[in-house]
Amino acid sequence: MTANAMGTLDWQLAAGRADLLAGPVAAAIGRRPEAKVAEIDPELADTAAFCERYEVPLEASANCVIVAAKRGGEVSHAACVVLATDRADVNGVVRKRLGARKVSFAPMADATSLTSMEYGGITPVGLPAGWPVLVDEAVADAPQVVIGSGLRRSKLLLPGKSVADLPGAEVLALTLAR
């Protein structure tokens, strides 16, 4: 699927539209010249509503969740990127990969303050240096995926291989069996 055929959105080169990107995403987008961005209604940022309104297939949309990993009183954070049709195996694969005793979804206030992104728009592009970015194999294999832009009022479009090539990214079988 080409960028022009991905739903009913007006995709533009992201590097030229910093106004549609959260600060850390705008700072990192120059390393992704293939990235495109489209403005959306912020009330429709949640995946199901977004896909329905803009005619983007769920299997072409990916979600990024921030997790908090705890071990020995220490807390570290990581991002998990999976297709909208799947769920990350947080208590199995993610916990083992991060070497944590316990992993949970980071509280909204932590996720937004640590990433400098809006809840509902968090993306793996522009995350803090050193954070693991766990990318499911299906995302890496996708020709194109729609992900957050750091803001609720826009979305990014990237080849799956570009998501897999982000700083800190590691591709693995991350999802629960269907």
PDB file of C-alpha atoms in Angstrom:
ATOM      1  CA  MET A   1       0.000   0.000   0.000  1.00  0.00           C
ATOM      2  CA  THR A   2       1.447   3.370  -0.943  1.00  0.00           C
ATOM      3  CA  ALA A   3       1.265   6.481   1.169  1.00  0.00           C
ATOM      4  CA  ASN A   4      -1.280   7.984  -1.209  1.00  0.00           C
ATOM      5  CA  ALA A   5      -3.524   4.933  -0.819  1.00  0.00           C
ATOM      6  CA  MET A   6      -3.352   4.721   2.996  1.00  0.00           C
ATOM      7  CA  GLY A   7      -6.829   5.743   3.995  1.00  0.00           C
ATOM      8  CA  THR A   8      -8.407   9.086   3.214  1.00  0.00           C
ATOM      9  CA  LEU A   9      -5.667  11.215   4.770  1.00  0.00           C
ATOM     10  CA  ASP A  10      -3.557  13.919   3.155  1.00  0.00           C
ATOM     11  CA  TRP A  11      -0.042  12.560   3.787  1.00  0.00           C
ATOM     12  CA  GLN A  12       2.841  15.049   3.629  1.00  0.00           C
ATOM     13  CA  LEU A  13       6.564  14.728   4.270  1.00  0.00           C
ATOM     14  CA  ALA A  14       6.946  14.879   8.043  1.00  0.00           C
ATOM     15  CA  ALA A  15      10.245  16.763   7.922  1.00  0.00           C
ATOM     16  CA  GLY A  16       8.395  19.788   6.551  1.00  0.00           C
ATOM     17  CA  ARG A  17       5.570  19.710   9.114  1.00  0.00           C
ATOM     18  CA  ALA A  18       7.144  20.075  12.548  1.00  0.00           C
ATOM     19  CA  ASP A  19       3.912  21.792  13.620  1.00  0.00           C
ATOM     20  CA  LEU A  20       2.236  18.365  13.493  1.00  0.00           C
ATOM     21  CA  LEU A  21       4.886  16.635  15.626  1.00  0.00           C
ATOM     22  CA  ALA A  22       5.711  16.593  19.342  1.00  0.00           C
ATOM     23  CA  GLY A  23       9.070  18.243  20.109  1.00  0.00           C
ATOM     24  CA  PRO A  24      11.164  15.063  20.453  1.00  0.00           C
ATOM     25  CA  VAL A  25       9.536  13.583  17.343  1.00  0.00           C
ATOM     26  CA  ALA A  26      10.305  16.712  15.311  1.00  0.00           C
ATOM     27  CA  ALA A  27      13.914  16.559  16.551  1.00  0.00           C
ATOM     28  CA  ALA A  28      14.257  12.909  15.454  1.00  0.00           C
ATOM     29  CA  ILE A  29      12.269  12.971  12.216  1.00  0.00           C
ATOM     30  CA  GLY A  30      15.192  14.276  10.152  1.00  0.00           C
ATOM     31  CA  ARG A  31      16.738  10.808  10.440  1.00  0.00           C
ATOM     32  CA  ARG A  32      13.563   9.418   8.827  1.00  0.00           C
ATOM     33  CA  PRO A  33      13.217  11.286   5.498  1.00  0.00           C
ATOM     34  CA  GLU A  34      10.689   8.651   4.349  1.00  0.00           C
ATOM     35  CA  ALA A  35       8.263   9.580   7.173  1.00  0.00           C
ATOM     36  CA  LYS A  36       4.970  11.164   6.245  1.00  0.00           C
ATOM     37  CA  VAL A  37       2.478  12.905   8.530  1.00  0.00           C
ATOM     38  CA  ALA A  38      -1.229  13.672   8.283  1.00  0.00           C
ATOM     39  CA  GLU A  39      -3.411  15.910  10.418  1.00  0.00           C
ATOM     40  CA  ILE A  40      -6.423  14.269  12.079  1.00  0.00           C
ATOM     41  CA  ASP A  41      -9.241  15.195  14.432  1.00  0.00           C
ATOM     42  CA  PRO A  42      -7.696  14.803  17.925  1.00  0.00           C
ATOM     43  CA  GLU A  43     -10.993  13.370  19.174  1.00  0.00           C
ATOM     44  CA  LEU A  44     -10.376  10.447  16.789  1.00  0.00           C
ATOM     45  CA  ALA A  45      -6.788   9.676  17.833  1.00  0.00           C
ATOM     46  CA  ASP A  46      -7.706   6.381  19.503  1.00  0.00           C
ATOM     47  CA  THR A  47      -6.988   3.539  17.101  1.00  0.00           C
ATOM     48  CA  ALA A  48     -10.450   2.092  16.470  1.00  0.00           C
ATOM     49  CA  ALA A  49     -12.103   5.489  15.916  1.00  0.00           C
ATOM     50  CA  PHE A  50      -9.166   6.688  13.802  1.00  0.00           C
ATOM     51  CA  CYS A  51      -9.165   3.613  11.557  1.00  0.00           C
ATOM     52  CA  GLU A  52     -12.920   3.721  11.039  1.00  0.00           C
ATOM     53  CA  ARG A  53     -13.099   7.447  10.240  1.00  0.00           C
ATOM     54  CA  TYR A  54     -10.029   7.623   7.987  1.00  0.00           C
ATOM     55  CA  GLU A  55     -10.417   4.184   6.354  1.00  0.00           C
ATOM     56  CA  VAL A  56      -7.048   2.892   7.534  1.00  0.00           C
ATOM     57  CA  PRO A  57      -7.025  -0.896   8.014  1.00  0.00           C
ATOM     58  CA  LEU A  58      -6.420  -1.968  11.619  1.00  0.00           C
ATOM     59  CA  GLU A  59      -3.630  -4.247  10.382  1.00  0.00           C
ATOM     60  CA  ALA A  60      -1.841  -1.178   8.948  1.00  0.00           C
ATOM     61  CA  SER A  61      -1.996   0.701  12.248  1.00  0.00           C
ATOM     62  CA  ALA A  62       0.468   0.136  15.096  1.00  0.00           C
ATOM     63  CA  ASN A  63       0.237   1.095  18.750  1.00  0.00           C
ATOM     64  CA  CYS A  64       3.142   2.134  20.963  1.00  0.00           C
ATOM     65  CA  VAL A  65       2.768   1.551  24.696  1.00  0.00           C
ATOM     66  CA  ILE A  66       5.199   2.553  27.408  1.00  0.00           C
ATOM     67  CA  VAL A  67       5.888  -0.038  30.072  1.00  0.00           C
ATOM     68  CA  ALA A  68       7.504   0.262  33.493  1.00  0.00           C
ATOM     69  CA  ALA A  69       9.822  -2.637  34.382  1.00  0.00           C
ATOM     70  CA  LYS A  70      10.624  -3.203  38.057  1.00  0.00           C
ATOM     71  CA  ARG A  71      13.476  -5.195  39.528  1.00  0.00           C
ATOM     72  CA  GLY A  72      15.125  -4.798  42.911  1.00  0.00           C
ATOM     73  CA  GLY A  73      13.518  -1.447  43.636  1.00  0.00           C
ATOM     74  CA  GLU A  74      14.679   0.005  40.302  1.00  0.00           C
ATOM     75  CA  VAL A  75      12.214   1.103  37.619  1.00  0.00           C
ATOM     76  CA  SER A  76      13.131   1.358  33.959  1.00  0.00           C
ATOM     77  CA  HIS A  77      10.980   2.127  30.942  1.00  0.00           C
ATOM     78  CA  ALA A  78      10.635   0.678  27.463  1.00  0.00           C
ATOM     79  CA  ALA A  79       8.317   0.991  24.485  1.00  0.00           C
ATOM     80  CA  CYS A  80       6.415  -1.866  22.865  1.00  0.00           C
ATOM     81  CA  VAL A  81       5.161  -1.495  19.295  1.00  0.00           C
ATOM     82  CA  VAL A  82       2.527  -3.924  17.996  1.00  0.00           C
ATOM     83  CA  LEU A  83      -0.082  -3.889  15.263  1.00  0.00           C
ATOM     84  CA  ALA A  84      -3.494  -2.639  16.355  1.00  0.00           C
ATOM     85  CA  THR A  85      -4.860  -6.136  15.762  1.00  0.00           C
ATOM     86  CA  ASP A  86      -2.482  -7.635  18.357  1.00  0.00           C
ATOM     87  CA  ARG A  87      -1.614  -7.351  22.055  1.00  0.00           C
ATOM     88  CA  ALA A  88       1.897  -7.276  23.492  1.00  0.00           C
ATOM     89  CA  ASP A  89       2.751 -10.159  25.822  1.00  0.00           C
ATOM     90  CA  VAL A  90       3.796  -7.805  28.621  1.00  0.00           C
ATOM     91  CA  ASN A  91       3.882 -10.397  31.409  1.00  0.00           C
ATOM     92  CA  GLY A  92       5.746 -12.981  29.333  1.00  0.00           C
ATOM     93  CA  VAL A  93       7.964 -11.887  26.454  1.00  0.00           C
ATOM     94  CA  VAL A  94       8.403  -8.259  27.529  1.00  0.00           C
ATOM     95  CA  ARG A  95       9.096  -9.070  31.194  1.00  0.00           C
ATOM     96  CA  LYS A  96      11.685 -11.719  30.250  1.00  0.00           C
ATOM     97  CA  ARG A  97      13.367  -9.507  27.642  1.00  0.00           C
ATOM     98  CA  LEU A  98      13.686  -6.643  30.132  1.00  0.00           C
ATOM     99  CA  GLY A  99      14.882  -8.937  32.925  1.00  0.00           C
ATOM    100  CA  ALA A 100      12.229  -7.575  35.246  1.00  0.00           C
ATOM    101  CA  ARG A 101      10.386  -9.101  38.151  1.00  0.00           C
ATOM    102  CA  LYS A 102       7.267  -7.141  37.203  1.00  0.00           C
ATOM    103  CA  VAL A 103       6.223  -5.173  34.115  1.00  0.00           C
ATOM    104  CA  SER A 104       3.121  -3.033  33.813  1.00  0.00           C
ATOM    105  CA  PHE A 105       1.828  -0.293  31.582  1.00  0.00           C
ATOM    106  CA  ALA A 106       3.333   2.989  32.723  1.00  0.00           C
ATOM    107  CA  PRO A 107       0.831   5.373  34.332  1.00  0.00           C
ATOM    108  CA  MET A 108      -0.400   8.012  31.889  1.00  0.00           C
ATOM    109  CA  ALA A 109       1.280  10.871  33.780  1.00  0.00           C
ATOM    110  CA  ASP A 110       4.636   9.059  33.706  1.00  0.00           C
ATOM    111  CA  ALA A 111       4.321   8.067  30.035  1.00  0.00           C
ATOM    112  CA  THR A 112       3.549  11.615  28.930  1.00  0.00           C
ATOM    113  CA  SER A 113       6.087  13.394  31.136  1.00  0.00           C
ATOM    114  CA  LEU A 114       8.939  10.990  30.359  1.00  0.00           C
ATOM    115  CA  THR A 115       8.341  11.065  26.588  1.00  0.00           C
ATOM    116  CA  SER A 116       7.180  14.708  26.232  1.00  0.00           C
ATOM    117  CA  MET A 117       4.330  13.352  24.111  1.00  0.00           C
ATOM    118  CA  GLU A 118       0.554  13.417  24.434  1.00  0.00           C
ATOM    119  CA  TYR A 119      -1.315  10.366  25.679  1.00  0.00           C
ATOM    120  CA  GLY A 120      -2.940   8.732  22.672  1.00  0.00           C
ATOM    121  CA  GLY A 121      -0.165   9.968  20.403  1.00  0.00           C
ATOM    122  CA  ILE A 122       2.923   8.321  21.905  1.00  0.00           C
ATOM    123  CA  THR A 123       5.234   6.985  19.232  1.00  0.00           C
ATOM    124  CA  PRO A 124       8.538   5.106  19.129  1.00  0.00           C
ATOM    125  CA  VAL A 125      10.102   7.970  17.144  1.00  0.00           C
ATOM    126  CA  GLY A 126      11.975  10.375  19.437  1.00  0.00           C
ATOM    127  CA  LEU A 127      11.857   8.381  22.662  1.00  0.00           C
ATOM    128  CA  PRO A 128      14.460   9.096  25.356  1.00  0.00           C
ATOM    129  CA  ALA A 129      17.961   7.811  24.550  1.00  0.00           C
ATOM    130  CA  GLY A 130      18.706   4.405  25.969  1.00  0.00           C
ATOM    131  CA  TRP A 131      15.119   3.173  26.101  1.00  0.00           C
ATOM    132  CA  PRO A 132      14.543  -0.266  24.601  1.00  0.00           C
ATOM    133  CA  VAL A 133      12.021  -0.147  21.750  1.00  0.00           C
ATOM    134  CA  LEU A 134      10.557  -3.629  21.388  1.00  0.00           C
ATOM    135  CA  VAL A 135       9.055  -3.977  17.910  1.00  0.00           C
ATOM    136  CA  ASP A 136       6.864  -6.926  17.019  1.00  0.00           C
ATOM    137  CA  GLU A 137       7.910  -8.887  13.912  1.00  0.00           C
ATOM    138  CA  ALA A 138       4.595  -8.097  12.208  1.00  0.00           C
ATOM    139  CA  VAL A 139       5.279  -4.351  12.510  1.00  0.00           C
ATOM    140  CA  ALA A 140       8.803  -4.756  11.115  1.00  0.00           C
ATOM    141  CA  ASP A 141       7.452  -6.811   8.197  1.00  0.00           C
ATOM    142  CA  ALA A 142       4.644  -4.382   7.316  1.00  0.00           C
ATOM    143  CA  PRO A 143       5.121  -2.394   4.102  1.00  0.00           C
ATOM    144  CA  GLN A 144       3.752   0.724   5.839  1.00  0.00           C
ATOM    145  CA  VAL A 145       2.396   1.370   9.339  1.00  0.00           C
ATOM    146  CA  VAL A 146       0.494   4.287  10.804  1.00  0.00           C
ATOM    147  CA  ILE A 147       1.765   5.251  14.261  1.00  0.00           C
ATOM    148  CA  GLY A 148       1.427   8.208  16.604  1.00  0.00           C
ATOM    149  CA  SER A 149       3.204  11.502  16.015  1.00  0.00           C
ATOM    150  CA  GLY A 150       3.585  12.446  19.654  1.00  0.00           C
ATOM    151  CA  LEU A 151       0.425  14.568  19.333  1.00  0.00           C
ATOM    152  CA  ARG A 152      -3.213  13.481  19.229  1.00  0.00           C
ATOM    153  CA  ARG A 153      -3.892  15.692  16.205  1.00  0.00           C
ATOM    154  CA  SER A 154      -1.743  13.825  13.683  1.00  0.00           C
ATOM    155  CA  LYS A 155      -0.364  10.430  12.674  1.00  0.00           C
ATOM    156  CA  LEU A 156       2.903   9.268  11.114  1.00  0.00           C
ATOM    157  CA  LEU A 157       3.257   6.829   8.221  1.00  0.00           C
ATOM    158  CA  LEU A 158       6.497   4.834   8.021  1.00  0.00           C
ATOM    159  CA  PRO A 159       7.696   1.614   6.427  1.00  0.00           C
ATOM    160  CA  GLY A 160       7.775  -1.148   9.039  1.00  0.00           C
ATOM    161  CA  LYS A 161      11.500  -1.599   8.426  1.00  0.00           C
ATOM    162  CA  SER A 162      12.026   2.047   9.463  1.00  0.00           C
ATOM    163  CA  VAL A 163      10.277   1.400  12.779  1.00  0.00           C
ATOM    164  CA  ALA A 164      12.539  -1.637  13.269  1.00  0.00           C
ATOM    165  CA  ASP A 165      15.569   0.575  12.575  1.00  0.00           C
ATOM    166  CA  LEU A 166      14.837   3.210  15.240  1.00  0.00           C
ATOM    167  CA  PRO A 167      17.442   3.825  17.978  1.00  0.00           C
ATOM    168  CA  GLY A 168      17.143   1.132  20.644  1.00  0.00           C
ATOM    169  CA  ALA A 169      14.839  -1.007  18.511  1.00  0.00           C
ATOM    170  CA  GLU A 170      14.842  -4.760  18.745  1.00  0.00           C
ATOM    171  CA  VAL A 171      12.541  -6.925  16.635  1.00  0.00           C
ATOM    172  CA  LEU A 172      11.025  -9.975  18.329  1.00  0.00           C
ATOM    173  CA  ALA A 173       7.863 -12.067  18.534  1.00  0.00           C
ATOM    174  CA  LEU A 174       6.156  -9.755  20.998  1.00  0.00           C
ATOM    175  CA  THR A 175       2.468 -10.599  20.809  1.00  0.00           C
ATOM    176  CA  LEU A 176       0.134 -12.996  22.548  1.00  0.00           C
ATOM    177  CA  ALA A 177      -0.962 -15.979  20.486  1.00  0.00           C
ATOM    178  CA  ARG A 178      -4.333 -15.378  18.893  1.00  0.00           C
TER     179      ARG A 178
END
